[in-house]
PDB file of C-alpha atoms in Angstrom:
ATOM      1  CA  UNK A 708    -110.774-130.844 -59.687  1.00 43.00           C
ATOM      2  CA  UNK A 709    -108.080-133.334 -60.389  1.00 61.00           C
ATOM      3  CA  UNK A 710    -107.676-131.741 -64.119  1.00 69.00           C
ATOM      4  CA  UNK A 711    -106.945-128.484 -62.581  1.00 75.00           C
ATOM      5  CA  UNK A 712    -104.133-129.716 -60.172  1.00 74.00           C
ATOM      6  CA  UNK A 713    -102.511-131.591 -63.035  1.00 78.00           C
ATOM      7  CA  UNK A 714    -102.113-128.752 -64.903  1.00 81.00           C
ATOM      8  CA  UNK A 715    -100.841-126.773 -62.114  1.00 85.00           C
ATOM      9  CA  UNK A 716     -98.640-129.482 -61.419  1.00 84.00           C
ATOM     10  CA  UNK A 717     -97.073-129.656 -64.940  1.00 86.00           C
ATOM     11  CA  UNK A 718     -97.034-125.996 -65.177  1.00 88.00           C
ATOM     12  CA  UNK A 719     -95.266-125.406 -62.176  1.00 90.00           C
ATOM     13  CA  UNK A 720     -92.643-128.213 -63.312  1.00 90.00           C
ATOM     14  CA  UNK A 721     -92.322-126.747 -66.805  1.00 91.00           C
ATOM     15  CA  UNK A 722     -91.617-123.682 -65.233  1.00 91.00           C
ATOM     16  CA  UNK A 723     -88.785-124.706 -62.991  1.00 92.00           C
ATOM     17  CA  UNK A 724     -87.221-126.740 -65.957  1.00 92.00           C
ATOM     18  CA  UNK A 725     -87.411-123.850 -68.012  1.00 92.00           C
ATOM     19  CA  UNK A 726     -85.840-121.246 -65.962  1.00 92.00           C
ATOM     20  CA  UNK A 727     -82.968-124.186 -64.450  1.00 90.00           C
ATOM     21  CA  UNK A 728     -81.892-125.186 -68.469  1.00 90.00           C
ATOM     22  CA  UNK A 729     -82.227-121.291 -69.522  1.00 90.00           C
ATOM     23  CA  UNK A 730     -79.512-120.631 -66.705  1.00 88.00           C
ATOM     24  CA  UNK A 731     -77.956-123.851 -67.555  1.00 86.00           C
ATOM     25  CA  UNK A 732     -77.402-123.065 -71.213  1.00 86.00           C
ATOM     26  CA  UNK A 733     -76.366-119.780 -70.615  1.00 84.00           C
ATOM     27  CA  UNK A 734     -73.576-120.391 -68.074  1.00 81.00           C
ATOM     28  CA  UNK A 735     -72.951-124.085 -69.169  1.00 75.00           C
ATOM     29  CA  UNK A 736     -71.809-122.666 -72.580  1.00 72.00           C
ATOM     30  CA  UNK A 737     -69.152-121.123 -71.598  1.00 72.00           C
ATOM     31  CA  UNK A 738     -67.811-123.122 -68.377  1.00 76.00           C
ATOM     32  CA  UNK A 739     -68.303-126.894 -69.564  1.00 74.00           C
ATOM     33  CA  UNK A 740     -69.303-127.085 -73.098  1.00 75.00           C
ATOM     34  CA  UNK A 741     -69.711-130.975 -73.139  1.00 77.00           C
ATOM     35  CA  UNK A 742     -72.615-130.973 -70.314  1.00 79.00           C
ATOM     36  CA  UNK A 743     -74.696-129.372 -73.400  1.00 84.00           C
ATOM     37  CA  UNK A 744     -75.028-132.998 -74.814  1.00 86.00           C
ATOM     38  CA  UNK A 745     -77.286-133.629 -71.936  1.00 89.00           C
ATOM     39  CA  UNK A 746     -80.169-131.082 -72.740  1.00 91.00           C
ATOM     40  CA  UNK A 747     -82.534-133.040 -74.115  1.00 93.00           C
ATOM     41  CA  UNK A 748     -82.685-135.331 -70.517  1.00 93.00           C
ATOM     42  CA  UNK A 749     -84.634-132.665 -68.533  1.00 93.00           C
ATOM     43  CA  UNK A 750     -87.158-132.173 -71.425  1.00 94.00           C
ATOM     44  CA  UNK A 751     -87.888-135.692 -71.725  1.00 94.00           C
ATOM     45  CA  UNK A 752     -88.416-136.499 -68.694  1.00 93.00           C
ATOM     46  CA  UNK A 753     -90.915-133.561 -68.496  1.00 93.00           C
ATOM     47  CA  UNK A 754     -92.381-135.097 -71.134  1.00 93.00           C
ATOM     48  CA  UNK A 755     -92.987-138.198 -69.543  1.00 92.00           C
ATOM     49  CA  UNK A 756     -94.277-137.011 -66.332  1.00 91.00           C
ATOM     50  CA  UNK A 757     -96.770-134.846 -68.133  1.00 90.00           C
ATOM     51  CA  UNK A 758     -97.189-135.527 -71.620  1.00 90.00           C
ATOM     52  CA  UNK A 759     -95.036-135.084 -74.964  1.00 92.00           C
ATOM     53  CA  UNK A 760     -96.804-131.521 -75.573  1.00 93.00           C
ATOM     54  CA  UNK A 761     -95.173-130.057 -72.493  1.00 93.00           C
ATOM     55  CA  UNK A 762     -91.853-131.270 -73.730  1.00 93.00           C
ATOM     56  CA  UNK A 763     -92.123-129.253 -77.034  1.00 93.00           C
ATOM     57  CA  UNK A 764     -93.573-126.140 -74.947  1.00 93.00           C
ATOM     58  CA  UNK A 765     -90.791-126.251 -72.513  1.00 94.00           C
ATOM     59  CA  UNK A 766     -88.052-126.789 -75.016  1.00 93.00           C
ATOM     60  CA  UNK A 767     -89.247-124.006 -77.869  1.00 93.00           C
ATOM     61  CA  UNK A 768     -89.703-121.832 -74.371  1.00 93.00           C
ATOM     62  CA  UNK A 769     -86.085-122.090 -73.084  1.00 93.00           C
ATOM     63  CA  UNK A 770     -84.932-121.595 -77.014  1.00 91.00           C
ATOM     64  CA  UNK A 771     -86.750-118.289 -77.109  1.00 92.00           C
ATOM     65  CA  UNK A 772     -85.190-117.273 -74.009  1.00 92.00           C
ATOM     66  CA  UNK A 773     -81.604-118.703 -75.359  1.00 90.00           C
ATOM     67  CA  UNK A 774     -82.509-116.169 -78.565  1.00 89.00           C
ATOM     68  CA  UNK A 775     -82.957-113.417 -76.776  1.00 89.00           C
ATOM     69  CA  UNK A 776     -80.209-113.836 -74.211  1.00 87.00           C
ATOM     70  CA  UNK A 777     -77.795-114.938 -76.504  1.00 84.00           C
ATOM     71  CA  UNK A 778     -79.202-114.191 -80.006  1.00 84.00           C
ATOM     72  CA  UNK A 779     -81.168-115.662 -82.392  1.00 82.00           C
ATOM     73  CA  UNK A 780     -78.874-118.220 -83.644  1.00 81.00           C
ATOM     74  CA  UNK A 781     -78.201-119.673 -80.301  1.00 79.00           C
ATOM     75  CA  UNK A 782     -82.010-120.233 -79.575  1.00 83.00           C
ATOM     76  CA  UNK A 783     -82.600-121.760 -83.345  1.00 83.00           C
ATOM     77  CA  UNK A 784     -79.537-123.998 -82.515  1.00 84.00           C
ATOM     78  CA  UNK A 785     -80.563-124.784 -79.223  1.00 85.00           C
ATOM     79  CA  UNK A 786     -84.202-126.039 -80.211  1.00 86.00           C
ATOM     80  CA  UNK A 787     -82.788-127.799 -83.985  1.00 88.00           C
ATOM     81  CA  UNK A 788     -80.263-130.094 -82.352  1.00 89.00           C
ATOM     82  CA  UNK A 789     -81.796-131.001 -79.200  1.00 91.00           C
ATOM     83  CA  UNK A 790     -85.235-131.021 -80.020  1.00 93.00           C
ATOM     84  CA  UNK A 791     -86.034-133.949 -81.966  1.00 94.00           C
ATOM     85  CA  UNK A 792     -83.380-136.178 -79.772  1.00 94.00           C
ATOM     86  CA  UNK A 793     -85.329-135.334 -76.741  1.00 95.00           C
ATOM     87  CA  UNK A 794     -89.111-136.032 -78.903  1.00 95.00           C
ATOM     88  CA  UNK A 795     -87.717-138.967 -79.721  1.00 95.00           C
ATOM     89  CA  UNK A 796     -86.842-140.088 -76.364  1.00 94.00           C
ATOM     90  CA  UNK A 797     -89.534-139.335 -75.014  1.00 94.00           C
ATOM     91  CA  UNK A 798     -91.559-141.205 -77.329  1.00 94.00           C
ATOM     92  CA  UNK A 799     -89.545-143.939 -77.191  1.00 92.00           C
ATOM     93  CA  UNK A 800     -89.648-144.604 -73.325  1.00 91.00           C
ATOM     94  CA  UNK A 801     -93.385-143.322 -72.933  1.00 89.00           C
ATOM     95  CA  UNK A 802     -94.177-146.638 -75.538  1.00 89.00           C
ATOM     96  CA  UNK A 803     -92.321-148.908 -73.860  1.00 87.00           C
ATOM     97  CA  UNK A 804     -89.898-149.407 -77.134  1.00 87.00           C
ATOM     98  CA  UNK A 805     -87.223-151.694 -76.570  1.00 84.00           C
ATOM     99  CA  UNK A 806     -83.916-150.276 -75.871  1.00 83.00           C
ATOM    100  CA  UNK A 807     -82.406-151.465 -79.367  1.00 83.00           C
ATOM    101  CA  UNK A 808     -84.920-149.574 -81.024  1.00 88.00           C
ATOM    102  CA  UNK A 809     -84.580-146.505 -78.643  1.00 90.00           C
ATOM    103  CA  UNK A 810     -81.271-146.122 -79.478  1.00 90.00           C
ATOM    104  CA  UNK A 811     -81.735-146.917 -83.340  1.00 90.00           C
ATOM    105  CA  UNK A 812     -84.567-144.315 -83.139  1.00 93.00           C
ATOM    106  CA  UNK A 813     -82.318-141.575 -81.187  1.00 94.00           C
ATOM    107  CA  UNK A 814     -79.489-141.875 -83.249  1.00 94.00           C
ATOM    108  CA  UNK A 815     -81.154-141.268 -86.386  1.00 93.00           C
ATOM    109  CA  UNK A 816     -83.145-138.318 -84.758  1.00 94.00           C
ATOM    110  CA  UNK A 817     -79.847-136.999 -83.441  1.00 94.00           C
ATOM    111  CA  UNK A 818     -77.652-137.526 -86.450  1.00 93.00           C
ATOM    112  CA  UNK A 819     -80.516-135.897 -88.753  1.00 92.00           C
ATOM    113  CA  UNK A 820     -80.728-132.997 -86.919  1.00 92.00           C
ATOM    114  CA  UNK A 821     -77.061-132.537 -86.406  1.00 87.00           C
ATOM    115  CA  UNK A 822     -76.663-132.792 -90.203  1.00 86.00           C
ATOM    116  CA  UNK A 823     -79.470-129.817 -90.672  1.00 86.00           C
ATOM    117  CA  UNK A 824     -77.696-127.836 -88.089  1.00 83.00           C
ATOM    118  CA  UNK A 825     -74.554-127.912 -89.728  1.00 80.00           C
ATOM    119  CA  UNK A 826     -76.489-127.526 -93.275  1.00 78.00           C
ATOM    120  CA  UNK A 827     -77.986-124.538 -92.003  1.00 76.00           C
ATOM    121  CA  UNK A 828     -74.789-122.809 -90.312  1.00 69.00           C
ATOM    122  CA  UNK A 829     -73.463-123.396 -93.869  1.00 66.00           C
ATOM    123  CA  UNK A 830     -75.818-121.513 -95.534  1.00 68.00           C
ATOM    124  CA  UNK A 831     -76.032-118.745 -92.997  1.00 63.00           C
ATOM    125  CA  UNK A 832     -72.480-118.165 -92.244  1.00 55.00           C
ATOM    126  CA  UNK A 833     -71.012-119.470 -95.657  1.00 52.00           C
ATOM    127  CA  UNK A 834     -68.866-121.920 -93.805  1.00 52.00           C
ATOM    128  CA  UNK A 835     -68.333-125.496 -95.052  1.00 58.00           C
ATOM    129  CA  UNK A 836     -67.457-127.756 -92.478  1.00 58.00           C
ATOM    130  CA  UNK A 837     -65.135-130.170 -95.150  1.00 60.00           C
ATOM    131  CA  UNK A 838     -63.036-127.042 -96.219  1.00 66.00           C
ATOM    132  CA  UNK A 839     -63.040-125.710 -92.596  1.00 67.00           C
ATOM    133  CA  UNK A 840     -61.255-129.010 -91.463  1.00 66.00           C
ATOM    134  CA  UNK A 841     -59.182-129.045 -94.893  1.00 67.00           C
ATOM    135  CA  UNK A 842     -58.107-125.589 -93.947  1.00 72.00           C
ATOM    136  CA  UNK A 843     -57.144-126.465 -90.120  1.00 72.00           C
ATOM    137  CA  UNK A 844     -55.726-129.375 -91.322  1.00 72.00           C
ATOM    138  CA  UNK A 845     -53.310-127.557 -93.327  1.00 73.00           C
ATOM    139  CA  UNK A 846     -52.487-125.360 -90.883  1.00 77.00           C
ATOM    140  CA  UNK A 847     -51.913-128.202 -88.284  1.00 75.00           C
ATOM    141  CA  UNK A 848     -49.829-129.667 -91.078  1.00 72.00           C
ATOM    142  CA  UNK A 849     -47.520-127.242 -92.102  1.00 77.00           C
ATOM    143  CA  UNK A 850     -47.046-126.366 -87.953  1.00 79.00           C
ATOM    144  CA  UNK A 851     -45.785-130.061 -87.916  1.00 74.00           C
ATOM    145  CA  UNK A 852     -43.633-129.797 -90.988  1.00 74.00           C
ATOM    146  CA  UNK A 853     -41.550-126.648 -89.400  1.00 74.00           C
ATOM    147  CA  UNK A 854     -41.335-128.608 -85.662  1.00 78.00           C
ATOM    148  CA  UNK A 855     -40.017-131.297 -87.891  1.00 69.00           C
ATOM    149  CA  UNK A 856     -37.102-129.670 -89.634  1.00 72.00           C
ATOM    150  CA  UNK A 857     -36.556-127.490 -86.313  1.00 74.00           C
ATOM    151  CA  UNK A 858     -36.064-131.140 -84.805  1.00 74.00           C
ATOM    152  CA  UNK A 859     -32.988-131.495 -87.660  1.00 71.00           C
ATOM    153  CA  UNK A 860     -35.003-134.507 -89.233  1.00 71.00           C
ATOM    154  CA  UNK A 861     -33.458-135.762 -92.384  1.00 72.00           C
ATOM    155  CA  UNK A 862     -35.739-134.236 -96.304  1.00 73.00           C
ATOM    156  CA  UNK A 863     -36.582-138.097 -96.652  1.00 72.00           C
ATOM    157  CA  UNK A 864     -38.121-138.417 -93.270  1.00 73.00           C
ATOM    158  CA  UNK A 865     -39.638-135.135 -93.162  1.00 71.00           C
ATOM    159  CA  UNK A 866     -41.444-135.843 -96.595  1.00 78.00           C
ATOM    160  CA  UNK A 867     -42.309-139.636 -95.472  1.00 80.00           C
ATOM    161  CA  UNK A 868     -44.047-138.391 -92.250  1.00 77.00           C
ATOM    162  CA  UNK A 869     -45.498-135.693 -93.927  1.00 77.00           C
ATOM    163  CA  UNK A 870     -47.229-138.378 -96.332  1.00 81.00           C
ATOM    164  CA  UNK A 871     -48.547-140.120 -93.667  1.00 80.00           C
ATOM    165  CA  UNK A 872     -50.015-136.919 -91.873  1.00 78.00           C
ATOM    166  CA  UNK A 873     -51.621-135.756 -94.950  1.00 79.00           C
ATOM    167  CA  UNK A 874     -53.394-139.538 -95.867  1.00 80.00           C
ATOM    168  CA  UNK A 875     -54.312-139.829 -92.289  1.00 79.00           C
ATOM    169  CA  UNK A 876     -55.989-136.277 -92.217  1.00 81.00           C
ATOM    170  CA  UNK A 877     -57.741-137.367 -95.673  1.00 80.00           C
ATOM    171  CA  UNK A 878     -59.025-140.165 -93.997  1.00 82.00           C
ATOM    172  CA  UNK A 879     -60.377-138.271 -91.112  1.00 82.00           C
ATOM    173  CA  UNK A 880     -62.446-136.187 -93.524  1.00 82.00           C
ATOM    174  CA  UNK A 881     -63.587-138.884 -95.460  1.00 84.00           C
ATOM    175  CA  UNK A 882     -64.711-140.056 -92.204  1.00 87.00           C
ATOM    176  CA  UNK A 883     -66.831-137.440 -91.422  1.00 86.00           C
ATOM    177  CA  UNK A 884     -70.074-139.126 -92.217  1.00 86.00           C
ATOM    178  CA  UNK A 885     -69.127-142.317 -89.941  1.00 90.00           C
ATOM    179  CA  UNK A 886     -67.801-139.921 -87.339  1.00 89.00           C
ATOM    180  CA  UNK A 887     -71.178-138.060 -87.038  1.00 90.00           C
ATOM    181  CA  UNK A 888     -72.834-141.847 -86.671  1.00 91.00           C
ATOM    182  CA  UNK A 889     -70.951-142.690 -84.000  1.00 91.00           C
ATOM    183  CA  UNK A 890     -71.135-139.451 -82.260  1.00 92.00           C
ATOM    184  CA  UNK A 891     -74.620-139.662 -82.256  1.00 93.00           C
ATOM    185  CA  UNK A 892     -75.123-143.066 -81.567  1.00 91.00           C
ATOM    186  CA  UNK A 893     -72.909-142.378 -78.158  1.00 91.00           C
ATOM    187  CA  UNK A 894     -74.913-139.134 -77.212  1.00 92.00           C
ATOM    188  CA  UNK A 895     -78.086-140.992 -77.823  1.00 93.00           C
ATOM    189  CA  UNK A 896     -76.970-143.994 -75.285  1.00 90.00           C
ATOM    190  CA  UNK A 897     -76.001-141.816 -72.528  1.00 91.00           C
ATOM    191  CA  UNK A 898     -78.809-139.737 -72.518  1.00 93.00           C
ATOM    192  CA  UNK A 899     -81.155-142.824 -72.662  1.00 91.00           C
ATOM    193  CA  UNK A 900     -78.850-143.942 -69.780  1.00 89.00           C
ATOM    194  CA  UNK A 901     -79.018-141.115 -67.574  1.00 90.00           C
ATOM    195  CA  UNK A 902     -82.878-140.812 -68.359  1.00 90.00           C
ATOM    196  CA  UNK A 903     -83.954-143.790 -67.461  1.00 88.00           C
ATOM    197  CA  UNK A 904     -81.673-143.832 -64.124  1.00 88.00           C
ATOM    198  CA  UNK A 905     -83.241-140.683 -63.077  1.00 89.00           C
ATOM    199  CA  UNK A 906     -86.562-141.892 -64.231  1.00 89.00           C
ATOM    200  CA  UNK A 907     -86.128-145.128 -61.723  1.00 87.00           C
ATOM    201  CA  UNK A 908     -84.928-142.867 -58.851  1.00 86.00           C
ATOM    202  CA  UNK A 909     -88.775-140.977 -59.195  1.00 85.00           C
ATOM    203  CA  UNK A 910     -90.473-144.325 -59.129  1.00 80.00           C
ATOM    204  CA  UNK A 911     -91.106-144.628 -62.950  1.00 78.00           C
ATOM    205  CA  UNK A 912     -90.740-148.663 -63.967  1.00 66.00           C
ATOM    206  CA  UNK A 913     -91.567-147.927 -67.361  1.00 62.00           C
ATOM    207  CA  UNK A 914     -88.177-147.556 -68.716  1.00 57.00           C
ATOM    208  CA  UNK A 915     -86.309-150.730 -70.017  1.00 59.00           C
ATOM    209  CA  UNK A 916     -82.274-150.198 -71.050  1.00 64.00           C
ATOM    210  CA  UNK A 917     -79.735-153.062 -71.448  1.00 70.00           C
ATOM    211  CA  UNK A 918     -76.138-152.713 -69.761  1.00 77.00           C
ATOM    212  CA  UNK A 919     -73.772-152.222 -72.230  1.00 82.00           C
ATOM    213  CA  UNK A 920     -72.185-155.662 -71.534  1.00 85.00           C
ATOM    214  CA  UNK A 921     -75.179-157.096 -72.265  1.00 84.00           C
ATOM    215  CA  UNK A 922     -74.883-154.530 -75.633  1.00 83.00           C
ATOM    216  CA  UNK A 923     -75.189-157.521 -78.794  1.00 84.00           C
ATOM    217  CA  UNK A 924     -76.121-156.897 -82.670  1.00 81.00           C
ATOM    218  CA  UNK A 925     -78.883-158.285 -84.523  1.00 78.00           C
ATOM    219  CA  UNK A 926     -78.528-161.889 -85.092  1.00 77.00           C
ATOM    220  CA  UNK A 927     -78.881-161.671 -88.803  1.00 78.00           C
ATOM    221  CA  UNK A 928     -75.870-158.802 -88.466  1.00 79.00           C
ATOM    222  CA  UNK A 929     -73.202-160.849 -90.428  1.00 79.00           C
ATOM    223  CA  UNK A 930     -75.603-161.598 -93.682  1.00 83.00           C
ATOM    224  CA  UNK A 931     -76.488-157.936 -93.617  1.00 80.00           C
ATOM    225  CA  UNK A 932     -72.957-156.684 -93.348  1.00 80.00           C
ATOM    226  CA  UNK A 933     -72.378-159.561 -96.553  1.00 81.00           C
ATOM    227  CA  UNK A 934     -75.263-157.783 -98.507  1.00 82.00           C
ATOM    228  CA  UNK A 935     -74.047-153.990 -97.409  1.00 78.00           C
ATOM    229  CA  UNK A 936     -69.945-155.165 -98.770  1.00 75.00           C
ATOM    230  CA  UNK A 937     -71.549-156.962-101.828  1.00 80.00           C
ATOM    231  CA  UNK A 938     -73.715-153.451-102.880  1.00 78.00           C
ATOM    232  CA  UNK A 939     -70.524-151.294-102.290  1.00 72.00           C
ATOM    233  CA  UNK A 940     -68.771-153.397-104.401  1.00 75.00           C
ATOM    234  CA  UNK A 941     -70.835-153.261-107.254  1.00 80.00           C
ATOM    235  CA  UNK A 942     -71.149-149.494-106.737  1.00 73.00           C
ATOM    236  CA  UNK A 943     -67.299-149.772-107.025  1.00 71.00           C
ATOM    237  CA  UNK A 944     -67.487-151.747-109.901  1.00 74.00           C
ATOM    238  CA  UNK A 945     -69.707-149.416-111.916  1.00 71.00           C
ATOM    239  CA  UNK A 946     -67.322-146.524-110.662  1.00 68.00           C
ATOM    240  CA  UNK A 947     -70.323-144.376-109.268  1.00 67.00           C
ATOM    241  CA  UNK A 948     -69.450-141.020-107.748  1.00 66.00           C
ATOM    242  CA  UNK A 949     -67.547-141.085-104.174  1.00 70.00           C
ATOM    243  CA  UNK A 950     -67.837-144.877-104.232  1.00 73.00           C
ATOM    244  CA  UNK A 951     -64.447-144.929-102.388  1.00 78.00           C
ATOM    245  CA  UNK A 952     -65.432-143.229 -99.659  1.00 82.00           C
ATOM    246  CA  UNK A 953     -68.744-144.778 -99.468  1.00 81.00           C
ATOM    247  CA  UNK A 954     -66.752-148.529 -99.005  1.00 83.00           C
ATOM    248  CA  UNK A 955     -64.196-146.796 -96.555  1.00 85.00           C
ATOM    249  CA  UNK A 956     -67.197-145.422 -94.078  1.00 88.00           C
ATOM    250  CA  UNK A 957     -68.888-148.444 -94.199  1.00 86.00           C
ATOM    251  CA  UNK A 958     -65.796-150.705 -93.553  1.00 87.00           C
ATOM    252  CA  UNK A 959     -65.249-148.172 -90.652  1.00 89.00           C
ATOM    253  CA  UNK A 960     -68.823-148.324 -89.281  1.00 89.00           C
ATOM    254  CA  UNK A 961     -68.385-152.463 -89.485  1.00 88.00           C
ATOM    255  CA  UNK A 962     -64.936-152.340 -87.497  1.00 89.00           C
ATOM    256  CA  UNK A 963     -66.425-149.841 -84.903  1.00 91.00           C
ATOM    257  CA  UNK A 964     -69.566-152.195 -84.361  1.00 90.00           C
ATOM    258  CA  UNK A 965     -67.821-155.098 -83.729  1.00 91.00           C
ATOM    259  CA  UNK A 966     -65.426-153.813 -81.659  1.00 92.00           C
ATOM    260  CA  UNK A 967     -68.063-152.288 -79.315  1.00 92.00           C
ATOM    261  CA  UNK A 968     -69.540-155.757 -79.477  1.00 92.00           C
ATOM    262  CA  UNK A 969     -66.272-156.993 -78.399  1.00 92.00           C
ATOM    263  CA  UNK A 970     -66.006-154.234 -75.439  1.00 92.00           C
ATOM    264  CA  UNK A 971     -69.326-155.261 -74.296  1.00 91.00           C
ATOM    265  CA  UNK A 972     -67.776-159.022 -74.049  1.00 93.00           C
ATOM    266  CA  UNK A 973     -65.023-157.984 -72.246  1.00 92.00           C
ATOM    267  CA  UNK A 974     -67.251-155.824 -69.695  1.00 91.00           C
ATOM    268  CA  UNK A 975     -69.202-158.645 -69.435  1.00 92.00           C
ATOM    269  CA  UNK A 976     -66.068-161.225 -68.392  1.00 90.00           C
ATOM    270  CA  UNK A 977     -65.268-158.190 -66.189  1.00 90.00           C
ATOM    271  CA  UNK A 978     -68.688-158.463 -64.326  1.00 90.00           C
ATOM    272  CA  UNK A 979     -68.558-161.696 -63.960  1.00 89.00           C
ATOM    273  CA  UNK A 980     -65.330-161.586 -62.145  1.00 88.00           C
ATOM    274  CA  UNK A 981     -66.650-159.034 -59.913  1.00 85.00           C
ATOM    275  CA  UNK A 982     -64.236-156.970 -60.498  1.00 85.00           C
ATOM    276  CA  UNK A 983     -64.650-153.336 -58.829  1.00 84.00           C
ATOM    277  CA  UNK A 984     -66.403-151.020 -61.253  1.00 83.00           C
ATOM    278  CA  UNK A 985     -63.536-148.690 -60.752  1.00 87.00           C
ATOM    279  CA  UNK A 986     -61.295-151.146 -62.240  1.00 88.00           C
ATOM    280  CA  UNK A 987     -63.539-152.063 -64.814  1.00 89.00           C
ATOM    281  CA  UNK A 988     -63.772-148.776 -66.299  1.00 86.00           C
ATOM    282  CA  UNK A 989     -59.880-148.294 -66.326  1.00 90.00           C
ATOM    283  CA  UNK A 990     -59.932-151.752 -68.070  1.00 89.00           C
ATOM    284  CA  UNK A 991     -62.435-150.723 -70.716  1.00 88.00           C
ATOM    285  CA  UNK A 992     -60.624-146.967 -71.107  1.00 87.00           C
ATOM    286  CA  UNK A 993     -57.267-148.799 -71.932  1.00 86.00           C
ATOM    287  CA  UNK A 994     -58.469-151.147 -74.296  1.00 84.00           C
ATOM    288  CA  UNK A 995     -59.943-148.280 -76.135  1.00 83.00           C
ATOM    289  CA  UNK A 996     -57.054-146.318 -75.816  1.00 82.00           C
ATOM    290  CA  UNK A 997     -54.806-149.076 -76.601  1.00 80.00           C
ATOM    291  CA  UNK A 998     -54.907-149.046 -80.799  1.00 70.00           C
ATOM    292  CA  UNK A 999     -53.574-153.152 -80.781  1.00 70.00           C
ATOM    293  CA  UNK A1000     -56.512-154.283 -78.287  1.00 74.00           C
ATOM    294  CA  UNK A1001     -58.818-152.741 -80.598  1.00 80.00           C
ATOM    295  CA  UNK A1002     -57.609-155.147 -83.646  1.00 85.00           C
ATOM    296  CA  UNK A1003     -58.329-158.064 -80.615  1.00 88.00           C
ATOM    297  CA  UNK A1004     -61.694-156.501 -79.709  1.00 90.00           C
ATOM    298  CA  UNK A1005     -63.179-156.429 -83.107  1.00 90.00           C
ATOM    299  CA  UNK A1006     -62.210-160.168 -83.527  1.00 91.00           C
ATOM    300  CA  UNK A1007     -63.908-161.101 -80.280  1.00 91.00           C
ATOM    301  CA  UNK A1008     -67.226-159.457 -81.715  1.00 90.00           C
ATOM    302  CA  UNK A1009     -67.118-161.098 -84.531  1.00 89.00           C
ATOM    303  CA  UNK A1010     -66.567-164.343 -82.618  1.00 90.00           C
ATOM    304  CA  UNK A1011     -69.691-162.931 -80.161  1.00 89.00           C
ATOM    305  CA  UNK A1012     -71.926-162.642 -83.017  1.00 87.00           C
ATOM    306  CA  UNK A1013     -71.276-165.905 -84.560  1.00 86.00           C
ATOM    307  CA  UNK A1014     -70.801-168.478 -81.681  1.00 85.00           C
ATOM    308  CA  UNK A1015     -72.903-166.054 -78.757  1.00 84.00           C
ATOM    309  CA  UNK A1016     -69.765-166.573 -76.125  1.00 83.00           C
ATOM    310  CA  UNK A1017     -71.810-164.751 -73.230  1.00 85.00           C
ATOM    311  CA  UNK A1018     -74.841-167.047 -74.206  1.00 80.00           C
ATOM    312  CA  UNK A1019     -77.115-164.288 -74.384  1.00 77.00           C
ATOM    313  CA  UNK A1020     -79.465-165.967 -77.233  1.00 66.00           C
ATOM    314  CA  UNK A1021     -79.669-168.956 -75.461  1.00 57.00           C
ATOM    315  CA  UNK A1022     -81.214-166.881 -72.131  1.00 55.00           C
ATOM    316  CA  UNK A1023     -83.613-165.473 -74.144  1.00 50.00           C
ATOM    317  CA  UNK A1024     -84.880-168.451 -75.633  1.00 46.00           C
ATOM    318  CA  UNK A1025     -85.338-170.120 -71.955  1.00 44.00           C
TER     319      UNK A1025
END
């Protein structure tokens, strides 16, 4: 009897989630596209409550409905990009993985699915992401040059500005792998955060996530980075193809993770000073936008990795 009740409960919950999410995707994709990034959460919670197989069935059923309503490509895209993240989140929370393990696993899952989706769309529509970006940047550059000419700038100033813009656009194209990695990390963290909050509200005490102020890179990050840079240097010395792009991406990712830790230190100090949440968010946002502060936070992140400014390691050892 209990099994029948459990099956009935999971079936009802699945139908509700499938119906709501199908409507959410159909209308949300046009109204607020950014909210599409939260699609994995309801399915992950459903899977934690009723088993991971219910997650698989529900997200597959939703994708089939989307395929019927919006087209085959849309249905495949939904299941391809969001199912791996939802299942990884479901698995990690159910198995009580640490927050760092969960973020790492879900980030890798979303990163791979994102790349597969890009590759699939490139094969279907014969669209190359890099070439498309290059074309967009070329059009944008032409518009900006026209604007500079209209402003009455000298030919030297126009050429100098054009060179700066071209270099900036080329750097962005080279950094595509790193930018996708960072995007995957942010999406994974946000999904973990909201899933954990919702599950706690529902009475599930199995979730384990750290506040951003407690974010800390692994203790062996400095030697690890040293090995990465040394490997990149060897690759550059051997003149292996794309060695420059690899070195730029590694440097950018290293800078980002230390900046992130520096930002966590700032958040920790703001919490310690008992500053209101609104002002904390405002200060952190300004530090993200204000580029000179990025360098300061980067060095703070390095110092915290070496000297443990927040004394997080000491607390763990007690």
